[in-house]
JSON list of C-alpha atoms in Angstrom, two decimals:
[
{"chain": "E", "resi": 234, "resn": "LEU", "atom": "CA", "xyz": [174.56, -43.56, 10.15]},
{"chain": "E", "resi": 235, "resn": "PHE", "atom": "CA", "xyz": [177.81, -42.47, 8.49]},
{"chain": "E", "resi": 236, "resn": "ASP", "atom": "CA", "xyz": [176.18, -42.75, 5.05]},
{"chain": "E", "resi": 237, "resn": "VAL", "atom": "CA", "xyz": [173.47, -40.38, 6.19]},
{"chain": "E", "resi": 238, "resn": "LEU", "atom": "CA", "xyz": [176.04, -38.10, 7.84]},
{"chain": "E", "resi": 239, "resn": "ALA", "atom": "CA", "xyz": [177.99, -37.95, 4.60]},
{"chain": "E", "resi": 240, "resn": "ASN", "atom": "CA", "xyz": [174.89, -36.57, 2.84]},
{"chain": "E", "resi": 241, "resn": "GLN", "atom": "CA", "xyz": [174.25, -33.76, 5.36]},
{"chain": "E", "resi": 242, "resn": "ASP", "atom": "CA", "xyz": [174.85, -30.06, 4.89]},
{"chain": "E", "resi": 243, "resn": "VAL", "atom": "CA", "xyz": [178.33, -29.33, 3.61]},
{"chain": "E", "resi": 244, "resn": "HIS", "atom": "CA", "xyz": [178.62, -26.10, 5.61]},
{"chain": "E", "resi": 245, "resn": "LEU", "atom": "CA", "xyz": [178.44, -28.02, 8.89]},
{"chain": "E", "resi": 246, "resn": "ILE", "atom": "CA", "xyz": [181.21, -30.36, 7.79]},
{"chain": "E", "resi": 247, "resn": "MET", "atom": "CA", "xyz": [183.28, -27.41, 6.58]},
{"chain": "E", "resi": 248, "resn": "ALA", "atom": "CA", "xyz": [182.75, -25.71, 9.94]},
{"chain": "E", "resi": 249, "resn": "GLY", "atom": "CA", "xyz": [184.15, -28.79, 11.66]},
{"chain": "E", "resi": 250, "resn": "ILE", "atom": "CA", "xyz": [187.18, -28.78, 9.39]},
{"chain": "E", "resi": 251, "resn": "THR", "atom": "CA", "xyz": [187.68, -25.06, 10.00]},
{"chain": "E", "resi": 252, "resn": "ILE", "atom": "CA", "xyz": [187.55, -25.51, 13.75]},
{"chain": "E", "resi": 253, "resn": "ALA", "atom": "CA", "xyz": [189.98, -28.40, 13.54]},
{"chain": "E", "resi": 254, "resn": "SER", "atom": "CA", "xyz": [192.40, -26.15, 11.65]},
{"chain": "E", "resi": 255, "resn": "TYR", "atom": "CA", "xyz": [192.34, -23.71, 14.58]},
{"chain": "E", "resi": 256, "resn": "HIS", "atom": "CA", "xyz": [194.23, -26.35, 16.50]},
{"chain": "E", "resi": 257, "resn": "GLU", "atom": "CA", "xyz": [197.44, -24.93, 15.12]},
{"chain": "E", "resi": 258, "resn": "ALA", "atom": "CA", "xyz": [196.49, -21.43, 16.22]},
{"chain": "E", "resi": 259, "resn": "VAL", "atom": "CA", "xyz": [195.76, -22.66, 19.72]},
{"chain": "E", "resi": 260, "resn": "LEU", "atom": "CA", "xyz": [199.27, -24.02, 19.99]},
{"chain": "E", "resi": 261, "resn": "GLY", "atom": "CA", "xyz": [200.47, -20.42, 20.28]},
{"chain": "E", "resi": 262, "resn": "PHE", "atom": "CA", "xyz": [198.70, -20.09, 23.64]},
{"chain": "E", "resi": 263, "resn": "GLU", "atom": "CA", "xyz": [200.16, -21.39, 26.85]},
{"chain": "E", "resi": 264, "resn": "GLY", "atom": "CA", "xyz": [198.75, -22.58, 30.15]},
{"chain": "E", "resi": 265, "resn": "GLU", "atom": "CA", "xyz": [195.17, -21.61, 31.03]},
{"chain": "E", "resi": 266, "resn": "SER", "atom": "CA", "xyz": [194.61, -19.69, 27.79]},
{"chain": "E", "resi": 267, "resn": "GLN", "atom": "CA", "xyz": [195.52, -22.72, 25.71]},
{"chain": "E", "resi": 268, "resn": "LEU", "atom": "CA", "xyz": [193.24, -24.95, 27.83]},
{"chain": "E", "resi": 269, "resn": "ALA", "atom": "CA", "xyz": [190.33, -22.45, 27.46]},
{"chain": "E", "resi": 270, "resn": "ALA", "atom": "CA", "xyz": [190.85, -22.29, 23.68]},
{"chain": "E", "resi": 271, "resn": "PHE", "atom": "CA", "xyz": [190.89, -26.11, 23.46]},
{"chain": "E", "resi": 272, "resn": "ARG", "atom": "CA", "xyz": [187.68, -26.29, 25.52]},
{"chain": "E", "resi": 273, "resn": "ALA", "atom": "CA", "xyz": [185.94, -23.75, 23.27]},
{"chain": "E", "resi": 274, "resn": "ILE", "atom": "CA", "xyz": [186.96, -25.66, 20.14]},
{"chain": "E", "resi": 275, "resn": "PHE", "atom": "CA", "xyz": [185.93, -28.96, 21.74]},
{"chain": "E", "resi": 276, "resn": "TYR", "atom": "CA", "xyz": [182.44, -27.61, 22.67]},
{"chain": "E", "resi": 277, "resn": "VAL", "atom": "CA", "xyz": [181.90, -26.20, 19.18]},
{"chain": "E", "resi": 278, "resn": "MET", "atom": "CA", "xyz": [182.95, -29.51, 17.62]},
{"chain": "E", "resi": 279, "resn": "ILE", "atom": "CA", "xyz": [180.56, -31.41, 19.92]},
{"chain": "E", "resi": 280, "resn": "ALA", "atom": "CA", "xyz": [177.73, -29.03, 18.94]},
{"chain": "E", "resi": 281, "resn": "ILE", "atom": "CA", "xyz": [178.50, -29.57, 15.24]},
{"chain": "E", "resi": 282, "resn": "PHE", "atom": "CA", "xyz": [178.64, -33.36, 15.72]},
{"chain": "E", "resi": 283, "resn": "VAL", "atom": "CA", "xyz": [175.36, -33.39, 17.67]},
{"chain": "E", "resi": 284, "resn": "SER", "atom": "CA", "xyz": [173.75, -31.25, 14.97]},
{"chain": "E", "resi": 285, "resn": "LEU", "atom": "CA", "xyz": [174.95, -33.68, 12.29]},
{"chain": "E", "resi": 286, "resn": "VAL", "atom": "CA", "xyz": [173.69, -36.70, 14.24]},
{"chain": "E", "resi": 287, "resn": "VAL", "atom": "CA", "xyz": [170.28, -35.06, 14.84]},
{"chain": "E", "resi": 288, "resn": "LYS", "atom": "CA", "xyz": [169.99, -34.25, 11.12]},
{"chain": "E", "resi": 289, "resn": "ALA", "atom": "CA", "xyz": [171.00, -37.80, 10.24]},
{"chain": "E", "resi": 290, "resn": "ILE", "atom": "CA", "xyz": [168.40, -39.26, 12.61]},
{"chain": "E", "resi": 291, "resn": "GLU", "atom": "CA", "xyz": [165.70, -36.95, 11.22]},
{"chain": "E", "resi": 292, "resn": "ALA", "atom": "CA", "xyz": [166.61, -37.93, 7.66]},
{"chain": "E", "resi": 293, "resn": "TYR", "atom": "CA", "xyz": [166.54, -41.61, 8.59]},
{"chain": "E", "resi": 294, "resn": "GLN", "atom": "CA", "xyz": [163.13, -41.25, 10.26]},
{"chain": "E", "resi": 295, "resn": "GLN", "atom": "CA", "xyz": [161.75, -39.35, 7.29]},
{"chain": "E", "resi": 296, "resn": "GLU", "atom": "CA", "xyz": [163.08, -41.98, 4.88]},
{"chain": "E", "resi": 297, "resn": "ARG", "atom": "CA", "xyz": [161.66, -44.76, 7.07]},
{"chain": "E", "resi": 298, "resn": "THR", "atom": "CA", "xyz": [158.27, -43.03, 7.27]},
{"chain": "E", "resi": 299, "resn": "SER", "atom": "CA", "xyz": [158.23, -42.57, 3.48]},
{"chain": "E", "resi": 300, "resn": "LEU", "atom": "CA", "xyz": [159.11, -46.23, 3.01]},
{"chain": "E", "resi": 301, "resn": "LEU", "atom": "CA", "xyz": [156.39, -47.38, 5.42]},
{"chain": "E", "resi": 302, "resn": "THR", "atom": "CA", "xyz": [153.85, -45.15, 3.67]},
{"chain": "E", "resi": 303, "resn": "GLU", "atom": "CA", "xyz": [154.85, -46.61, 0.31]},
{"chain": "E", "resi": 304, "resn": "ILE", "atom": "CA", "xyz": [154.65, -50.17, 1.66]},
{"chain": "E", "resi": 305, "resn": "ALA", "atom": "CA", "xyz": [151.16, -49.47, 3.04]},
{"chain": "E", "resi": 306, "resn": "ALA", "atom": "CA", "xyz": [150.05, -48.03, -0.32]},
{"chain": "E", "resi": 307, "resn": "VAL", "atom": "CA", "xyz": [151.41, -51.05, -2.21]},
{"chain": "E", "resi": 308, "resn": "SER", "atom": "CA", "xyz": [149.75, -53.41, 0.25]},
{"chain": "E", "resi": 309, "resn": "ALA", "atom": "CA", "xyz": [146.40, -51.61, -0.08]},
{"chain": "E", "resi": 310, "resn": "ARG", "atom": "CA", "xyz": [146.69, -51.69, -3.87]},
{"chain": "E", "resi": 311, "resn": "GLN", "atom": "CA", "xyz": [147.46, -55.43, -3.81]},
{"chain": "E", "resi": 312, "resn": "GLU", "atom": "CA", "xyz": [144.47, -56.10, -1.54]},
{"chain": "E", "resi": 313, "resn": "ALA", "atom": "CA", "xyz": [142.20, -54.07, -3.84]},
{"chain": "E", "resi": 314, "resn": "GLU", "atom": "CA", "xyz": [143.51, -55.97, -6.87]},
{"chain": "E", "resi": 315, "resn": "ALA", "atom": "CA", "xyz": [142.89, -59.30, -5.10]},
{"chain": "E", "resi": 316, "resn": "ARG", "atom": "CA", "xyz": [139.30, -58.27, -4.25]},
{"chain": "E", "resi": 317, "resn": "TYR", "atom": "CA", "xyz": [138.84, -57.12, -7.86]},
{"chain": "E", "resi": 318, "resn": "ARG", "atom": "CA", "xyz": [140.10, -60.48, -9.21]},
{"chain": "E", "resi": 319, "resn": "VAL", "atom": "CA", "xyz": [137.78, -62.40, -6.87]},
{"chain": "E", "resi": 320, "resn": "GLU", "atom": "CA", "xyz": [134.84, -60.27, -7.96]},
{"chain": "E", "resi": 321, "resn": "LEU", "atom": "CA", "xyz": [135.72, -60.73, -11.65]},
{"chain": "E", "resi": 322, "resn": "GLU", "atom": "CA", "xyz": [135.91, -64.49, -11.18]},
{"chain": "E", "resi": 323, "resn": "ARG", "atom": "CA", "xyz": [132.54, -64.44, -9.42]},
{"chain": "E", "resi": 324, "resn": "LEU", "atom": "CA", "xyz": [130.95, -62.30, -12.14]},
{"chain": "E", "resi": 325, "resn": "ALA", "atom": "CA", "xyz": [132.30, -64.63, -14.82]},
{"chain": "E", "resi": 326, "resn": "ARG", "atom": "CA", "xyz": [130.30, -67.48, -13.27]},
{"chain": "E", "resi": 327, "resn": "VAL", "atom": "CA", "xyz": [127.19, -65.79, -11.81]},
{"chain": "E", "resi": 328, "resn": "ASP", "atom": "CA", "xyz": [124.21, -64.07, -13.37]},
{"chain": "E", "resi": 329, "resn": "PRO", "atom": "CA", "xyz": [124.22, -60.56, -11.83]},
{"chain": "E", "resi": 330, "resn": "LEU", "atom": "CA", "xyz": [120.43, -60.21, -11.74]},
{"chain": "E", "resi": 331, "resn": "THR", "atom": "CA", "xyz": [119.44, -63.48, -10.06]},
{"chain": "E", "resi": 332, "resn": "GLU", "atom": "CA", "xyz": [122.78, -64.35, -8.43]},
{"chain": "E", "resi": 333, "resn": "LEU", "atom": "CA", "xyz": [122.30, -67.83, -9.90]},
{"chain": "E", "resi": 334, "resn": "PRO", "atom": "CA", "xyz": [125.16, -69.56, -11.69]},
{"chain": "E", "resi": 335, "resn": "ASN", "atom": "CA", "xyz": [125.31, -68.50, -15.35]},
{"chain": "E", "resi": 336, "resn": "GLN", "atom": "CA", "xyz": [125.56, -70.61, -18.52]},
{"chain": "E", "resi": 337, "resn": "THR", "atom": "CA", "xyz": [129.32, -71.08, -18.17]},
{"chain": "E", "resi": 338, "resn": "HIS", "atom": "CA", "xyz": [129.05, -72.31, -14.59]},
{"chain": "E", "resi": 339, "resn": "PHE", "atom": "CA", "xyz": [126.04, -74.47, -15.48]},
{"chain": "E", "resi": 340, "resn": "SER", "atom": "CA", "xyz": [127.93, -76.12, -18.35]},
{"chain": "E", "resi": 341, "resn": "GLU", "atom": "CA", "xyz": [130.88, -76.90, -16.07]},
{"chain": "E", "resi": 342, "resn": "GLU", "atom": "CA", "xyz": [128.63, -78.36, -13.36]},
{"chain": "E", "resi": 343, "resn": "LEU", "atom": "CA", "xyz": [126.65, -80.44, -15.88]},
{"chain": "E", "resi": 344, "resn": "LYS", "atom": "CA", "xyz": [129.88, -81.92, -17.25]},
{"chain": "E", "resi": 345, "resn": "ARG", "atom": "CA", "xyz": [131.06, -82.70, -13.70]},
{"chain": "E", "resi": 346, "resn": "ALA", "atom": "CA", "xyz": [127.72, -84.36, -12.86]},
{"chain": "E", "resi": 347, "resn": "ILE", "atom": "CA", "xyz": [127.81, -86.49, -16.02]},
{"chain": "E", "resi": 348, "resn": "ASP", "atom": "CA", "xyz": [131.43, -87.50, -15.39]},
{"chain": "E", "resi": 349, "resn": "ALA", "atom": "CA", "xyz": [130.69, -88.34, -11.73]},
{"chain": "E", "resi": 350, "resn": "ALA", "atom": "CA", "xyz": [127.59, -90.36, -12.60]},
{"chain": "E", "resi": 351, "resn": "GLY", "atom": "CA", "xyz": [129.35, -92.42, -15.24]},
{"chain": "E", "resi": 352, "resn": "GLU", "atom": "CA", "xyz": [127.33, -94.87, -17.28]},
{"chain": "E", "resi": 353, "resn": "GLU", "atom": "CA", "xyz": [125.58, -96.49, -14.32]},
{"chain": "E", "resi": 354, "resn": "ARG", "atom": "CA", "xyz": [123.59, -93.55, -12.95]},
{"chain": "E", "resi": 355, "resn": "PRO", "atom": "CA", "xyz": [121.33, -91.21, -14.90]},
{"chain": "E", "resi": 356, "resn": "VAL", "atom": "CA", "xyz": [121.63, -87.44, -14.66]},
{"chain": "E", "resi": 357, "resn": "SER", "atom": "CA", "xyz": [118.38, -85.52, -14.51]},
{"chain": "E", "resi": 358, "resn": "LEU", "atom": "CA", "xyz": [118.01, -82.13, -16.09]},
{"chain": "E", "resi": 359, "resn": "LEU", "atom": "CA", "xyz": [114.96, -79.89, -15.84]},
{"chain": "E", "resi": 360, "resn": "LEU", "atom": "CA", "xyz": [114.39, -76.78, -17.94]},
{"chain": "E", "resi": 361, "resn": "LEU", "atom": "CA", "xyz": [112.04, -74.27, -16.35]},
{"chain": "E", "resi": 362, "resn": "LYS", "atom": "CA", "xyz": [110.64, -71.63, -18.65]},
{"chain": "E", "resi": 363, "resn": "ILE", "atom": "CA", "xyz": [108.57, -68.79, -17.23]},
{"chain": "E", "resi": 364, "resn": "MET", "atom": "CA", "xyz": [105.49, -68.66, -19.42]},
{"chain": "E", "resi": 365, "resn": "ARG", "atom": "CA", "xyz": [104.28, -65.26, -20.64]},
{"chain": "E", "resi": 366, "resn": "PHE", "atom": "CA", "xyz": [107.38, -63.59, -19.22]},
{"chain": "E", "resi": 367, "resn": "ARG", "atom": "CA", "xyz": [107.47, -61.14, -22.12]},
{"chain": "E", "resi": 368, "resn": "GLU", "atom": "CA", "xyz": [103.93, -60.07, -21.24]},
{"chain": "E", "resi": 369, "resn": "VAL", "atom": "CA", "xyz": [105.06, -59.31, -17.69]},
{"chain": "E", "resi": 370, "resn": "ASN", "atom": "CA", "xyz": [107.85, -57.12, -19.06]},
{"chain": "E", "resi": 371, "resn": "SER", "atom": "CA", "xyz": [105.54, -55.45, -21.60]},
{"chain": "E", "resi": 372, "resn": "THR", "atom": "CA", "xyz": [102.68, -54.84, -19.20]},
{"chain": "E", "resi": 373, "resn": "PHE", "atom": "CA", "xyz": [104.47, -54.06, -15.92]},
{"chain": "E", "resi": 374, "resn": "GLY", "atom": "CA", "xyz": [107.92, -53.05, -17.15]},
{"chain": "E", "resi": 375, "resn": "PHE", "atom": "CA", "xyz": [111.41, -54.51, -16.82]},
{"chain": "E", "resi": 376, "resn": "ARG", "atom": "CA", "xyz": [111.60, -53.80, -13.10]},
{"chain": "E", "resi": 377, "resn": "ALA", "atom": "CA", "xyz": [108.66, -56.12, -12.51]},
{"chain": "E", "resi": 378, "resn": "GLY", "atom": "CA", "xyz": [110.18, -58.73, -14.82]},
{"chain": "E", "resi": 379, "resn": "ASN", "atom": "CA", "xyz": [113.50, -58.52, -12.99]},
{"chain": "E", "resi": 380, "resn": "ALA", "atom": "CA", "xyz": [111.72, -58.82, -9.64]},
{"chain": "E", "resi": 381, "resn": "LEU", "atom": "CA", "xyz": [109.90, -61.91, -10.91]},
{"chain": "E", "resi": 382, "resn": "LEU", "atom": "CA", "xyz": [113.18, -63.53, -12.04]},
{"chain": "E", "resi": 383, "resn": "ARG", "atom": "CA", "xyz": [114.82, -62.78, -8.68]},
{"chain": "E", "resi": 384, "resn": "GLU", "atom": "CA", "xyz": [111.87, -64.26, -6.78]},
{"chain": "E", "resi": 385, "resn": "VAL", "atom": "CA", "xyz": [111.81, -67.43, -8.89]},
{"chain": "E", "resi": 386, "resn": "ALA", "atom": "CA", "xyz": [115.56, -67.82, -8.34]},
{"chain": "E", "resi": 387, "resn": "ARG", "atom": "CA", "xyz": [115.16, -67.29, -4.57]},
{"chain": "E", "resi": 388, "resn": "ARG", "atom": "CA", "xyz": [112.42, -69.93, -4.36]},
{"chain": "E", "resi": 389, "resn": "LEU", "atom": "CA", "xyz": [114.38, -72.46, -6.43]},
{"chain": "E", "resi": 390, "resn": "ARG", "atom": "CA", "xyz": [117.47, -72.01, -4.25]},
{"chain": "E", "resi": 391, "resn": "ALA", "atom": "CA", "xyz": [115.28, -72.67, -1.18]},
{"chain": "E", "resi": 392, "resn": "LEU", "atom": "CA", "xyz": [114.09, -76.07, -2.42]},
{"chain": "E", "resi": 393, "resn": "PRO", "atom": "CA", "xyz": [114.96, -79.04, -0.21]},
{"chain": "E", "resi": 394, "resn": "GLY", "atom": "CA", "xyz": [118.03, -80.99, -1.27]},
{"chain": "E", "resi": 395, "resn": "GLN", "atom": "CA", "xyz": [119.61, -77.84, -2.67]},
{"chain": "E", "resi": 396, "resn": "PRO", "atom": "CA", "xyz": [119.49, -78.70, -6.37]},
{"chain": "E", "resi": 397, "resn": "PHE", "atom": "CA", "xyz": [121.94, -76.99, -8.69]},
{"chain": "E", "resi": 398, "resn": "VAL", "atom": "CA", "xyz": [119.96, -74.18, -10.33]},
{"chain": "E", "resi": 399, "resn": "ALA", "atom": "CA", "xyz": [121.32, -71.91, -13.05]},
{"chain": "E", "resi": 400, "resn": "ARG", "atom": "CA", "xyz": [119.93, -69.17, -15.27]},
{"chain": "E", "resi": 401, "resn": "TRP", "atom": "CA", "xyz": [120.23, -70.11, -18.91]},
{"chain": "E", "resi": 402, "resn": "THR", "atom": "CA", "xyz": [118.61, -67.28, -20.84]},
{"chain": "E", "resi": 403, "resn": "GLY", "atom": "CA", "xyz": [116.20, -64.43, -20.12]},
{"chain": "E", "resi": 404, "resn": "ASP", "atom": "CA", "xyz": [113.29, -66.58, -18.98]},
{"chain": "E", "resi": 405, "resn": "SER", "atom": "CA", "xyz": [114.90, -70.06, -18.83]},
{"chain": "E", "resi": 406, "resn": "ILE", "atom": "CA", "xyz": [116.34, -71.69, -15.75]},
{"chain": "E", "resi": 407, "resn": "PHE", "atom": "CA", "xyz": [117.94, -75.13, -15.53]},
{"chain": "E", "resi": 408, "resn": "ALA", "atom": "CA", "xyz": [117.75, -77.30, -12.44]}
]
């Protein structure tokens, strides 16, 4: 609190010093007059002190509010960056059109399957190629071709046993 008080308006502090210097002038009074003068100085000093404390509290609250706002902004930015990283990692491993794993993810999974199977168990690999896919694109347009790829991917994901299915190239899918 005293650090904040020290940074407050200089004129209020100077007023307090000025009033304190009147102490010597009050000494010239006697009896009731001196007591009245002391009371007046005391009330003015209390008013100055209260004003300083109020300003210090307001400054502290403003600083605290600014700090909380900054913390919230940093936290929001960190959360957005975390979501962005997660999305980038997902996009690095997923084909955006079909939402199937992409070539990178497929290669990693194939290596894992081969390593897990060892020499004793075979690993099966099936390449599905959509015949006349270029004709679909040429005749009906890319939207129809994209819809066809998405539907094939949806049906392959729905197969029993949930085989690992990945898009390899434009019209090739591995399972």
